[in-house]
Amino acid sequence: MAFGQALPETSRRSFLGGLASLSALALAAPAAAALPTREERVLSFFNTHTSDRLTLPYFADGAYLPESLARLDRFLRDHRTGEEHPIDPALFDLLHDLRRATSTNRPFQVISGYRSPVTNAMLCSEGGGIAKGSLHLQGRAIDVRLADVPTPALRDAARELRRGGVGYYRRSDFVHVDTGRVRAW
Ligand SMILES: [Zn+2]
């Protein structure tokens, strides 16, 4: 039925009622997006050092899944020393949003997840722009690339999220993201 057309009183009322519930839905939508309760968040990784792969939901029904987080901690361990450290779940949410922002269908290729103090000191002494107080030491940073997204595009998507630090390493072709202060290098 066209707008502006005269409606019998009863159908006009249900038409207006329909409009009211539509706008209620529209108002509810942003809140639902910010606080998903039924959403399952899935991430997929490929470890470039060990060639291990991992795909799993880490969040479902409004809560992080402890077993998944434990598997992710193991997966993102310091591959040089074998040491594990709890990884900040906010980092997984950041990666999940990056997945959406880039529309990637491929796993995140992980260059570096957790870094033990020994490994970080070793990499520092080799140079290459490794920070002494790196957030990798706290399980709050990850270095990644995607096979189906050019790395500069991944960097831009990460910067647009404004959720922490974003570093672009052109020569090694990866992007560092962390859950620290919003900054870029
Ligand atoms: Zn990094």
CSV table of C-alpha atoms and ligand atoms in Angstrom, one decimal:
chain,number,residue,atom,x,y,z
A,1,MET,CA,0.0,0.0,0.0
A,2,ALA,CA,1.4,3.4,-1.0
A,3,PHE,CA,2.2,6.1,1.5
A,4,GLY,CA,-0.4,8.9,1.8
A,5,GLN,CA,-3.2,6.6,0.7
A,6,ALA,CA,-6.3,6.8,2.9
A,7,LEU,CA,-6.4,3.8,5.2
A,8,PRO,CA,-9.4,2.4,7.1
A,9,GLU,CA,-8.9,3.3,10.7
A,10,THR,CA,-8.0,-0.3,11.8
A,11,SER,CA,-5.3,-0.9,9.2
A,12,ARG,CA,-4.0,2.6,9.8
A,13,ARG,CA,-3.5,1.7,13.4
A,14,SER,CA,-1.7,-1.5,12.6
A,15,PHE,CA,0.4,0.3,10.1
A,16,LEU,CA,1.4,2.9,12.7
A,17,GLY,CA,1.9,0.1,15.2
A,18,GLY,CA,4.2,-1.6,12.7
A,19,LEU,CA,6.2,1.6,12.2
A,20,ALA,CA,6.6,1.9,16.0
A,21,SER,CA,8.0,-1.6,16.4
A,22,LEU,CA,10.3,-1.0,13.4
A,23,SER,CA,11.8,2.1,15.0
A,24,ALA,CA,12.0,0.2,18.3
A,25,LEU,CA,14.1,-2.4,16.4
A,26,ALA,CA,16.2,0.3,14.8
A,27,LEU,CA,16.9,1.8,18.2
A,28,ALA,CA,17.7,-1.6,19.7
A,29,ALA,CA,20.1,-2.6,16.9
A,30,PRO,CA,23.2,-0.6,18.0
A,31,ALA,CA,23.0,-1.9,21.6
A,32,ALA,CA,22.6,-5.4,20.3
A,33,ALA,CA,25.7,-5.0,18.2
A,34,ALA,CA,27.7,-3.6,21.1
A,35,LEU,CA,26.6,-6.4,23.5
A,36,PRO,CA,26.1,-9.5,21.5
A,37,THR,CA,24.8,-12.3,23.8
A,38,ARG,CA,24.2,-15.1,21.2
A,39,GLU,CA,27.1,-14.3,18.9
A,40,GLU,CA,29.8,-16.9,18.5
A,41,ARG,CA,33.2,-15.4,17.8
A,42,VAL,CA,35.6,-17.7,15.8
A,43,LEU,CA,39.2,-17.1,15.0
A,44,SER,CA,41.6,-19.0,12.7
A,45,PHE,CA,45.4,-19.0,13.0
A,46,PHE,CA,48.4,-20.4,11.2
A,47,ASN,CA,51.7,-20.3,13.1
A,48,THR,CA,54.5,-19.4,10.7
A,49,HIS,CA,57.2,-20.9,12.9
A,50,THR,CA,55.6,-24.2,13.8
A,51,SER,CA,53.2,-24.5,10.9
A,52,ASP,CA,50.5,-25.3,13.5
A,53,ARG,CA,46.9,-24.4,12.6
A,54,LEU,CA,44.1,-23.6,15.0
A,55,THR,CA,40.4,-22.6,14.3
A,56,LEU,CA,38.0,-22.3,17.2
A,57,PRO,CA,35.3,-20.3,18.7
A,58,TYR,CA,36.7,-18.4,21.7
A,59,PHE,CA,33.5,-16.6,22.7
A,60,ALA,CA,29.9,-17.7,22.8
A,61,ASP,CA,26.7,-16.9,24.6
A,62,GLY,CA,28.1,-13.7,26.1
A,63,ALA,CA,31.2,-15.2,27.6
A,64,TYR,CA,34.8,-16.1,26.8
A,65,LEU,CA,35.4,-19.9,26.6
A,66,PRO,CA,38.1,-20.8,29.1
A,67,GLU,CA,39.2,-24.0,27.3
A,68,SER,CA,39.6,-22.1,24.1
A,69,LEU,CA,41.6,-19.3,25.8
A,70,ALA,CA,43.9,-22.0,27.2
A,71,ARG,CA,44.4,-23.5,23.8
A,72,LEU,CA,45.1,-20.0,22.3
A,73,ASP,CA,47.6,-19.3,25.1
A,74,ARG,CA,49.4,-22.5,24.2
A,75,PHE,CA,49.2,-21.8,20.4
A,76,LEU,CA,50.6,-18.3,20.9
A,77,ARG,CA,53.4,-19.4,23.2
A,78,ASP,CA,57.0,-18.2,22.8
A,79,HIS,CA,58.0,-20.7,20.2
A,80,ARG,CA,61.7,-20.2,21.0
A,81,THR,CA,61.4,-21.1,24.7
A,82,GLY,CA,58.1,-22.9,24.8
A,83,GLU,CA,56.9,-20.5,27.6
A,84,GLU,CA,53.2,-19.7,27.7
A,85,HIS,CA,51.5,-16.6,29.1
A,86,PRO,CA,47.8,-15.6,29.3
A,87,ILE,CA,46.9,-13.6,26.2
A,88,ASP,CA,44.6,-10.6,26.7
A,89,PRO,CA,41.1,-11.7,25.4
A,90,ALA,CA,40.6,-8.1,24.1
A,91,LEU,CA,43.4,-8.9,21.6
A,92,PHE,CA,41.2,-11.7,20.2
A,93,ASP,CA,38.3,-9.3,19.9
A,94,LEU,CA,40.5,-6.9,18.1
A,95,LEU,CA,41.5,-9.6,15.7
A,96,HIS,CA,37.9,-10.7,15.3
A,97,ASP,CA,36.9,-7.2,14.3
A,98,LEU,CA,39.9,-7.0,11.9
A,99,ARG,CA,38.6,-10.2,10.3
A,100,ARG,CA,35.3,-8.5,9.8
A,101,ALA,CA,36.8,-5.2,8.6
A,102,THR,CA,39.0,-6.9,6.0
A,103,SER,CA,36.4,-9.6,5.0
A,104,THR,CA,39.3,-12.1,5.0
A,105,ASN,CA,38.6,-15.8,4.5
A,106,ARG,CA,42.0,-16.9,5.6
A,107,PRO,CA,43.7,-17.6,8.9
A,108,PHE,CA,45.8,-15.0,10.6
A,109,GLN,CA,49.5,-15.9,10.0
A,110,VAL,CA,51.2,-15.4,13.3
A,111,ILE,CA,54.7,-14.1,13.3
A,112,SER,CA,54.9,-13.4,17.0
A,113,GLY,CA,52.5,-13.8,19.9
A,114,TYR,CA,53.8,-14.0,23.5
A,115,ARG,CA,57.4,-13.2,23.9
A,116,SER,CA,59.4,-14.3,27.0
A,117,PRO,CA,61.8,-11.8,28.6
A,118,VAL,CA,64.7,-13.9,27.3
A,119,THR,CA,63.5,-13.9,23.7
A,120,ASN,CA,62.6,-10.2,23.8
A,121,ALA,CA,66.0,-9.3,25.1
A,122,MET,CA,67.6,-11.4,22.4
A,123,LEU,CA,65.5,-9.8,19.6
A,124,CYS,CA,66.2,-6.4,21.1
A,125,SER,CA,70.0,-6.9,20.8
A,126,GLU,CA,69.5,-7.9,17.2
A,127,GLY,CA,67.8,-4.6,16.5
A,128,GLY,CA,64.9,-4.6,14.0
A,129,GLY,CA,62.7,-2.2,15.9
A,130,ILE,CA,61.9,-4.5,18.9
A,131,ALA,CA,60.8,-2.5,21.9
A,132,LYS,CA,62.3,-3.3,25.4
A,133,GLY,CA,59.0,-2.9,27.1
A,134,SER,CA,57.1,-4.6,24.3
A,135,LEU,CA,53.5,-5.5,25.0
A,136,HIS,CA,54.3,-9.0,23.6
A,137,LEU,CA,55.9,-9.6,27.1
A,138,GLN,CA,52.4,-9.1,28.6
A,139,GLY,CA,50.5,-11.2,26.1
A,140,ARG,CA,48.9,-8.0,24.8
A,141,ALA,CA,50.4,-7.9,21.3
A,142,ILE,CA,50.5,-10.0,18.2
A,143,ASP,CA,52.3,-9.7,14.8
A,144,VAL,CA,50.2,-11.0,11.9
A,145,ARG,CA,49.6,-10.9,8.2
A,146,LEU,CA,46.8,-12.3,6.0
A,147,ALA,CA,47.2,-14.2,2.7
A,148,ASP,CA,44.3,-12.5,1.0
A,149,VAL,CA,44.7,-8.9,2.3
A,150,PRO,CA,47.6,-6.7,1.3
A,151,THR,CA,49.5,-5.8,4.5
A,152,PRO,CA,49.1,-2.0,4.1
A,153,ALA,CA,45.3,-2.6,3.9
A,154,LEU,CA,45.5,-4.7,7.1
A,155,ARG,CA,47.4,-1.9,8.7
A,156,ASP,CA,44.8,0.7,7.6
A,157,ALA,CA,42.0,-1.4,8.9
A,158,ALA,CA,43.7,-1.8,12.3
A,159,ARG,CA,44.3,1.9,12.6
A,160,GLU,CA,40.7,2.6,11.8
A,161,LEU,CA,39.6,0.4,14.7
A,162,ARG,CA,41.5,2.8,17.1
A,163,ARG,CA,41.8,0.0,19.7
A,164,GLY,CA,45.5,0.1,20.5
A,165,GLY,CA,48.9,0.3,19.0
A,166,VAL,CA,49.4,-0.5,15.3
A,167,GLY,CA,52.9,-1.0,13.8
A,168,TYR,CA,53.6,-1.6,10.2
A,169,TYR,CA,56.8,-3.6,9.3
A,170,ARG,CA,57.1,-3.3,5.6
A,171,ARG,CA,60.3,-5.3,5.1
A,172,SER,CA,59.0,-8.3,7.1
A,173,ASP,CA,55.5,-7.8,5.7
A,174,PHE,CA,53.4,-7.9,8.9
A,175,VAL,CA,51.3,-5.7,11.2
A,176,HIS,CA,51.7,-5.5,14.9
A,177,VAL,CA,48.5,-4.9,16.9
A,178,ASP,CA,48.2,-4.6,20.7
A,179,THR,CA,45.7,-3.6,23.3
A,180,GLY,CA,47.8,-0.7,24.7
A,181,ARG,CA,47.3,3.0,24.0
A,182,VAL,CA,46.1,4.1,20.6
A,183,ARG,CA,49.2,4.9,18.6
A,184,ALA,CA,50.8,4.1,15.3
A,185,TRP,CA,54.3,3.6,13.8
B,1,ZN,ZN,54.8,-6.9,17.6
